[in-house]
Structures are given as C-alpha cells and as structure tokens.
Coordinates of C-alpha atoms and ligand atoms in Angstrom, one line a residue:
M1 CA 33.1 187.8 86.6
P2 CA 36.2 189.9 87.1
S3 CA 36.1 192.0 90.3
A4 CA 36.7 195.2 88.3
T5 CA 33.2 195.0 86.7
K6 CA 31.3 193.9 89.8
R7 CA 31.5 196.6 92.5
K8 CA 32.7 195.3 95.9
K9 CA 30.2 195.3 98.7
K10 CA 31.8 198.2 100.6
G11 CA 31.9 200.5 97.6
R12 CA 34.7 202.5 96.0
V13 CA 37.6 204.1 97.7
F14 CA 39.6 207.0 96.2
S15 CA 43.1 208.2 97.3
G16 CA 45.7 210.3 95.7
A17 CA 49.3 211.0 96.4
R18 CA 51.7 213.5 94.8
P19 CA 54.4 211.9 92.7
T20 CA 57.3 212.1 95.1
G21 CA 59.4 209.4 93.4
R22 CA 60.9 206.5 95.3
Q23 CA 58.9 205.9 98.4
H24 CA 60.2 205.8 101.9
L25 CA 59.3 203.9 105.0
G26 CA 56.9 206.7 106.1
N27 CA 55.0 206.4 102.8
Y28 CA 55.1 202.6 103.1
L29 CA 53.8 202.3 106.7
G30 CA 51.6 205.4 106.5
A31 CA 50.0 204.9 103.1
I32 CA 51.0 202.1 100.8
K33 CA 50.3 199.2 103.2
N34 CA 46.8 200.6 103.7
Y35 CA 46.3 201.0 100.0
V36 CA 47.1 197.3 99.5
A37 CA 44.9 196.1 102.3
L38 CA 41.9 198.2 101.2
Q39 CA 41.8 196.3 97.9
D40 CA 40.3 193.3 99.7
D41 CA 37.1 195.0 100.6
Y42 CA 36.8 198.0 98.2
D43 CA 37.1 198.9 94.6
C44 CA 40.1 201.1 94.7
V45 CA 41.0 204.1 92.6
Y46 CA 44.6 205.3 93.3
C47 CA 45.8 208.4 91.6
I48 CA 49.2 209.9 91.1
V49 CA 48.2 213.5 91.4
D50 CA 50.7 215.3 89.2
L51 CA 48.5 218.4 88.7
H52 CA 48.4 218.9 92.5
A53 CA 52.2 218.6 92.6
L54 CA 52.5 221.6 90.3
T55 CA 51.3 223.9 93.1
T56 CA 54.5 223.3 95.1
L57 CA 57.1 222.3 92.6
E58 CA 60.0 224.5 91.8
T59 CA 60.9 222.4 88.8
T60 CA 59.0 219.8 86.8
E61 CA 62.0 218.0 85.3
N62 CA 61.6 214.9 87.4
L63 CA 57.8 214.8 87.3
R64 CA 57.6 211.9 84.8
Q65 CA 60.3 209.9 86.4
N66 CA 58.9 210.4 89.9
S67 CA 55.5 209.3 88.7
Y68 CA 57.1 206.1 87.3
E69 CA 59.1 205.4 90.4
M70 CA 56.1 205.8 92.6
A71 CA 54.0 203.5 90.4
L72 CA 56.8 200.9 90.6
D73 CA 56.7 201.0 94.4
W74 CA 53.0 200.7 94.5
L75 CA 52.9 197.8 92.1
A76 CA 55.7 195.9 93.8
A77 CA 54.1 196.5 97.2
G78 CA 51.0 194.7 96.1
I79 CA 48.6 197.1 94.2
R80 CA 46.7 194.8 91.8
P81 CA 46.1 196.7 88.6
E82 CA 43.8 194.1 87.2
E83 CA 41.2 195.1 89.7
T84 CA 42.4 198.4 91.1
I85 CA 42.4 201.5 88.9
M86 CA 45.9 203.1 89.2
F87 CA 46.5 206.1 87.0
I88 CA 48.0 209.6 86.6
Q89 CA 45.7 212.5 87.3
S90 CA 46.5 214.5 84.2
H91 CA 45.6 211.6 82.0
V92 CA 41.9 212.3 82.8
L93 CA 41.4 216.0 82.1
E94 CA 37.7 215.9 83.0
V95 CA 39.0 216.6 86.5
T96 CA 40.0 220.1 85.5
E97 CA 36.6 220.8 84.1
L98 CA 34.9 219.5 87.2
H99 CA 37.4 221.6 89.3
T100 CA 36.2 224.7 87.4
I101 CA 32.6 223.9 87.9
L102 CA 32.9 223.1 91.6
S103 CA 34.9 226.3 92.1
M104 CA 31.7 228.2 91.2
V105 CA 29.9 226.8 94.3
T106 CA 32.9 227.3 96.6
P107 CA 33.1 230.4 98.8
L108 CA 36.7 231.8 98.6
G109 CA 36.8 232.4 102.3
K110 CA 36.4 228.7 103.0
L111 CA 39.5 227.9 101.1
T112 CA 41.7 230.6 102.6
D113 CA 40.6 229.5 106.1
L114 CA 41.7 225.9 105.7
P115 CA 44.7 225.1 108.0
T116 CA 46.5 223.4 105.2
F117 CA 46.4 226.6 103.0
K118 CA 47.7 228.7 105.9
E119 CA 50.5 226.3 106.4
K120 CA 51.5 226.4 102.7
V121 CA 51.5 230.2 102.9
R122 CA 54.0 230.0 105.7
Q123 CA 56.1 227.4 103.9
Q124 CA 56.3 229.1 100.5
P125 CA 55.5 232.8 100.9
H126 CA 57.2 233.6 97.6
N127 CA 54.8 231.3 95.7
I128 CA 51.2 231.7 96.9
N129 CA 49.6 230.8 93.6
Y130 CA 46.0 230.5 92.6
G131 CA 46.3 226.7 92.3
L132 CA 47.3 226.5 95.9
V133 CA 44.1 228.1 97.0
G134 CA 42.1 225.8 94.8
Y135 CA 44.0 222.6 95.9
P136 CA 41.1 221.3 97.9
V137 CA 38.6 222.0 95.1
L138 CA 40.8 219.9 92.7
M139 CA 40.9 217.2 95.4
A140 CA 37.1 217.3 95.7
A141 CA 36.8 217.0 91.9
D142 CA 39.1 213.9 92.0
I143 CA 37.0 212.3 94.7
V144 CA 33.6 212.9 93.2
L145 CA 34.5 212.5 89.5
Y146 CA 35.1 208.8 90.2
K147 CA 31.9 208.4 92.3
S148 CA 33.9 207.5 95.4
D149 CA 31.9 206.3 98.4
A150 CA 34.7 206.6 100.9
V151 CA 38.1 208.2 101.3
P152 CA 40.7 207.1 103.9
V153 CA 41.9 210.1 105.7
G154 CA 44.1 210.9 108.7
V155 CA 43.5 213.7 111.1
D156 CA 45.3 216.3 109.0
Q157 CA 43.2 215.6 105.9
Q158 CA 39.9 215.7 107.7
P159 CA 39.1 219.4 107.0
H160 CA 39.7 218.7 103.3
L161 CA 37.2 215.8 103.2
E162 CA 34.7 217.8 105.2
F163 CA 35.2 220.5 102.6
T164 CA 34.5 218.0 99.8
R165 CA 31.3 216.9 101.4
E166 CA 30.2 220.6 101.7
V167 CA 31.0 221.2 98.0
V168 CA 29.0 218.2 97.0
R169 CA 26.0 219.3 99.1
S170 CA 26.2 222.9 97.6
F171 CA 26.4 221.6 94.1
N172 CA 23.5 219.1 94.5
Y173 CA 21.4 221.7 96.2
R174 CA 22.2 224.5 93.7
F175 CA 21.4 222.4 90.7
N176 CA 18.7 220.3 92.3
T177 CA 20.4 217.0 91.6
Q178 CA 21.8 214.0 93.4
C179 CA 24.4 213.2 90.7
L180 CA 27.4 213.8 92.9
I181 CA 28.0 211.4 95.8
E182 CA 28.9 212.8 99.2
P183 CA 31.9 210.6 100.2
E184 CA 32.1 209.1 103.6
M185 CA 35.1 209.9 105.7
K186 CA 36.9 206.6 106.4
A187 CA 38.8 207.9 109.4
T188 CA 42.1 205.9 109.5
E189 CA 44.8 206.0 112.0
F190 CA 48.0 206.5 110.1
P191 CA 51.2 206.0 112.1
K192 CA 53.6 208.9 112.0
V193 CA 57.0 207.5 111.1
L194 CA 59.9 209.5 112.3
G195 CA 63.1 210.0 110.2
I196 CA 66.5 208.8 111.0
D197 CA 67.0 211.9 113.1
G198 CA 64.5 210.4 115.5
V199 CA 62.7 213.8 115.8
Q200 CA 61.0 215.0 112.6
K201 CA 58.5 213.1 110.4
M202 CA 60.3 211.0 107.8
S203 CA 60.4 213.0 104.6
K204 CA 62.4 213.2 101.5
S205 CA 62.8 217.0 101.7
L206 CA 64.4 216.6 105.1
N207 CA 66.7 213.9 103.8
N208 CA 66.0 211.8 106.9
H209 CA 64.3 209.0 105.0
I210 CA 65.0 205.4 104.2
E211 CA 63.9 204.4 100.7
I212 CA 62.1 201.0 100.5
A213 CA 63.8 200.4 97.2
A214 CA 67.3 201.0 98.5
T215 CA 69.9 198.3 98.3
P216 CA 70.5 196.2 101.4
E217 CA 73.9 198.0 101.9
E218 CA 72.2 201.5 101.6
T219 CA 69.5 200.4 104.0
Q220 CA 72.1 199.2 106.5
Q221 CA 74.0 202.5 106.2
R222 CA 70.9 204.6 106.8
V223 CA 69.9 202.5 109.7
M224 CA 73.3 202.8 111.3
Q225 CA 73.0 206.6 111.1
M226 CA 69.7 206.5 113.1
V227 CA 69.6 208.6 116.3
T228 CA 68.7 206.4 119.3
D229 CA 67.8 207.3 122.9
P230 CA 69.9 210.6 123.4
Q231 CA 70.4 209.9 127.1
R232 CA 72.2 206.7 126.3
M233 CA 75.8 207.9 125.9
R234 CA 77.8 204.8 126.5
R235 CA 77.3 201.1 125.6
T236 CA 77.1 200.4 129.4
D237 CA 74.3 203.0 130.0
P238 CA 70.8 201.5 130.2
G239 CA 68.5 202.8 127.4
N240 CA 64.9 203.7 127.1
P241 CA 63.2 202.0 124.1
D242 CA 60.1 204.1 124.6
V243 CA 61.9 207.2 123.2
C244 CA 63.9 205.3 120.6
N245 CA 62.9 205.4 116.9
V246 CA 64.9 202.2 116.2
F247 CA 62.7 200.4 118.7
T248 CA 59.6 201.9 117.1
L249 CA 60.7 200.5 113.7
H250 CA 61.5 197.1 115.2
K251 CA 57.8 196.9 116.1
S252 CA 57.0 197.0 112.4
F253 CA 59.7 194.8 111.0
S254 CA 60.9 192.4 113.7
S255 CA 59.3 189.4 115.3
P256 CA 57.3 189.8 118.6
E257 CA 60.0 187.8 120.4
E258 CA 62.8 190.0 119.1
V259 CA 60.8 193.1 120.1
A260 CA 60.1 191.8 123.6
N261 CA 63.8 190.8 124.0
I262 CA 65.1 194.3 122.9
N263 CA 62.5 195.9 125.2
V264 CA 64.1 194.1 128.2
E265 CA 67.8 194.0 127.1
C266 CA 68.0 197.7 126.1
R267 CA 66.8 198.8 129.5
R268 CA 69.5 196.8 131.3
A269 CA 72.3 197.6 128.7
G270 CA 72.2 193.9 127.6
I271 CA 72.1 195.0 124.0
G272 CA 73.9 198.0 122.5
C273 CA 72.5 200.4 119.9
V274 CA 74.9 199.1 117.2
D275 CA 73.7 195.5 117.5
C276 CA 70.1 196.7 117.8
K277 CA 70.5 198.6 114.6
K278 CA 72.2 195.8 112.8
L279 CA 69.3 193.5 113.7
L280 CA 66.8 196.1 112.4
A281 CA 68.7 196.5 109.1
K282 CA 68.8 192.8 108.7
N283 CA 65.0 192.4 109.4
L284 CA 64.1 195.4 107.2
N285 CA 66.1 193.9 104.3
E286 CA 64.5 190.6 104.8
H287 CA 61.0 192.1 105.0
L288 CA 61.6 194.1 101.8
R289 CA 63.4 191.4 99.8
G290 CA 60.4 190.1 97.9
F291 CA 59.2 193.7 97.2
R292 CA 62.6 194.6 95.9
Q293 CA 62.8 191.6 93.6
R294 CA 59.3 192.4 92.2
R295 CA 60.3 196.0 91.7
A296 CA 63.5 195.1 89.8
E297 CA 61.5 192.8 87.6
L298 CA 58.9 195.5 86.8
D299 CA 61.7 198.0 86.2
R300 CA 63.1 195.7 83.4
N301 CA 60.0 196.6 81.3
P302 CA 59.1 200.3 81.8
D303 CA 56.7 200.2 78.9
D304 CA 54.6 197.6 80.8
V305 CA 54.4 199.9 83.8
W306 CA 53.3 202.8 81.5
D307 CA 50.7 200.5 79.9
I308 CA 49.3 199.8 83.3
L309 CA 49.1 203.5 84.1
N310 CA 47.6 204.3 80.7
E311 CA 45.1 201.4 80.9
G312 CA 44.1 202.7 84.4
G313 CA 43.7 206.1 82.9
A314 CA 41.4 204.8 80.2
R315 CA 39.2 203.0 82.8
A316 CA 39.2 206.1 85.0
K317 CA 38.2 208.2 82.0
R318 CA 35.2 206.1 81.3
I319 CA 33.8 206.7 84.8
A320 CA 34.8 210.4 84.6
Q321 CA 32.9 210.9 81.3
A322 CA 29.8 209.3 82.6
T323 CA 29.9 211.6 85.7
M324 CA 30.5 214.6 83.5
Q325 CA 27.5 213.8 81.3
E326 CA 25.3 213.8 84.5
V327 CA 27.0 217.1 85.6
H328 CA 26.3 218.8 82.3
A329 CA 22.7 217.6 82.3
A330 CA 22.2 218.8 85.9
I331 CA 23.6 222.3 85.2
G332 CA 21.9 222.6 81.8
L333 CA 25.1 223.1 79.9
P334 CA 24.3 223.0 76.2
Ligands
ADP401 P1 51.2 213.9 99.8 O1 51.3 215.3 99.7 O2 50.5 213.2 98.6 O3 50.6 213.5 101.1 P2 53.6 212.7 100.8 O4 54.8 212.2 100.0 O5 53.9 213.7 101.9 O6 52.7 213.3 99.7 O7 52.8 211.5 101.4 C1 52.3 210.4 100.7 C2 51.6 209.5 101.7 O8 52.5 209.0 102.6 C3 50.5 210.3 102.5 O9 49.4 209.5 102.8 C4 51.2 210.6 103.8 O10 50.4 210.7 104.9 C5 52.2 209.4 103.9 N1 53.4 209.7 104.6 C6 54.4 210.5 104.2 N2 55.4 210.6 105.1 C7 55.0 209.9 106.2 C8 55.6 209.7 107.5 N3 56.8 210.1 107.8 N4 54.9 208.9 108.3 C9 53.7 208.4 108.0 N5 53.1 208.6 106.8 C10 53.7 209.3 105.9

C-alpha cells in the first residue's frame, strides 16, 4: 500500500512557508532539512502560503515565480511528492472559509497582543492591514483544515501555535464538537544562521544571504565576502573561531576532521581567513552538487513541477472538503 494512503504512526505534520523564491542557507539549515527528515516518520503537508505573503508584499509580480523557485528547491532537496503533500495555499480556498469561521471565535485583543503582530506594526507602520491582524487565524485554519496532529515550531512561532490550540478549543466548545484536532507543538530547535555580515540573521531582504541554488562561482564569491573574527586584522593574528560565522558554517558542511583542524589552526594563526573561506566554499559546493543537479533537471520541465503542485493541491483539497463538511454540520450551516 502506498504510504500516502496509510497514515504513518506518528501522525500528520503541517508546515507552511511564504513564497520567498530561491532559498538560502538559512532556509536550508533552519527549515528544509527538517522538512525532509520529518517525512520518515510523519505524513507531511507542506504548503507554500501565498495568501499569507499578501499581508506584507509591496508587489505581487514575482509571486508565481517565487512559488515555483521555492518548490524547485524543496523538491531538489528531497521532498518526496509521491508521499508528501506539497501545494500552494491559494489552490485550496476552503482555507479562507475556515479562516472566516474561526475568526468568529477569536477575541480581537488576543491577536493584537501577539508579539509577532506588534513586530509587524513596527516594521510596516504604513501598511497595518486587516489581513496582518488575522495572520494567525489563517495559520490556524491551515493547520486544522488538514487535520494536522503536530506542527514543528521554533521559539518565535510558539505563541502562534498556542493561539491555534486555543482557537480549536473555543470552536469545539462553542459548537459542542470534537471535529477540529488540537495540534501538538513539536518544539524544534532551529539553528539561527547568520548572514555573510556575520551579525544579522541570514535573510534575502538584508542581502546577506547565500542561495543554495547559486553557481559554484557565485557561492565562492559570497563566501569570500563573509565577515570573520573582527579582532583578527592581519594574517599573523590568532583568530577566535567561536565568534566566526565561517567556522559556524564549517560545522554544517565540512568533515569533523576539518572542523577540528580549523579550530586549532585558526587560534594559532596556522590558517588564514582566505584559505579557511576557500575550503568552506569548496565543501559547500561539494555538499550542494547533487541538489543543484536535481534542481537543474527539474527546471528543464516546469510543467512537471506545476503538476506536482496541482496534484498536491487536489489531494489537500480532498482532506479540506471532508473537514469542512464536519465543520458545517457542527455549526449547523444549512
Ligand atoms: P516565513 O515567513 O515563512 O518564516 P522565511 O523566508 O523568513 O519565511 O523563512 C522560511 C523558513 O526558513 C522558516 O522556517 C524560517 O525559520 C527559516 N529561516 C529563514 N531564515 C533563517 C535563518 N537565517 N536561519 C535559520 N532559519 C531561517
């Protein structure tokens, strides 16, 4: 029996990410690797949340291409569409209906009190739209629509998941039903990957990122721009790997022997930053070679990638429709 029809022992996991286009090392180490690993134990539903993206976008002209590029990265990195449901949020519009229904059991004050909302108000004071306030309600709708048992969340997303659990309890209590599942928080430690500036979180908007789909030459160029231990001014100065982002990345992409060697040699100026970066670029390119080949192959047939997304959408829709039938019955909608 194919695994898609037989639910895996540990249940169903849902996660969504906004379509930010080509993914960077932060997305890769902080999200995608976990997405791939979870497939072994869970039925996974991974959603490209384009509706959520509308709350912060200034322009939508790249929305379609960004969704496509992100899907390519996910697939090439090891998402298995024959078992995992991978789709685009707006392809299953039941989510907007459930969002509306859940908003009726959501006290407004809860939403405006969330730290993530307050942060967005600070970030975009010129565009505090209604959708931004309802962002967590839409997220709750996504999670419960697909009957998810668990959601992997880092510290910053925990209030959102707790909010989802509260909404589910309110709904089930209000309509005297058990039809919505209260999802478990699968607390996950996500590494925070710093950008090439060595200070801020790697992010496209800060242009301090390294794309996983970059060419080997581009990768080498970006790595050579990385800021290392700021106290190490000259090649002959001893360095401190503990404060160097190049060393941190070595830990993810170089062999244990190489990491141990750099840890010793940097401290006694045995290796310079230039050589250290060259080695990182080489190992990064080596690590990503298979991924890049698979990505290029997939990119030769964009229609196939869209088929995967559409097929995922159709599978997601079947689950969504069944949930909505139960929701309608519980509420008593005619
Ligand atoms: P979203 O709004 O969907 O979180 P992002 O592009 O910011 O969109 O992030 C997508 C995923 O990648 C999230 O799970 C996020 O935590 C992870 N991520 C993004 N940047 C980094 C980073 N610098 N370090 C670690 N994880 C990151």
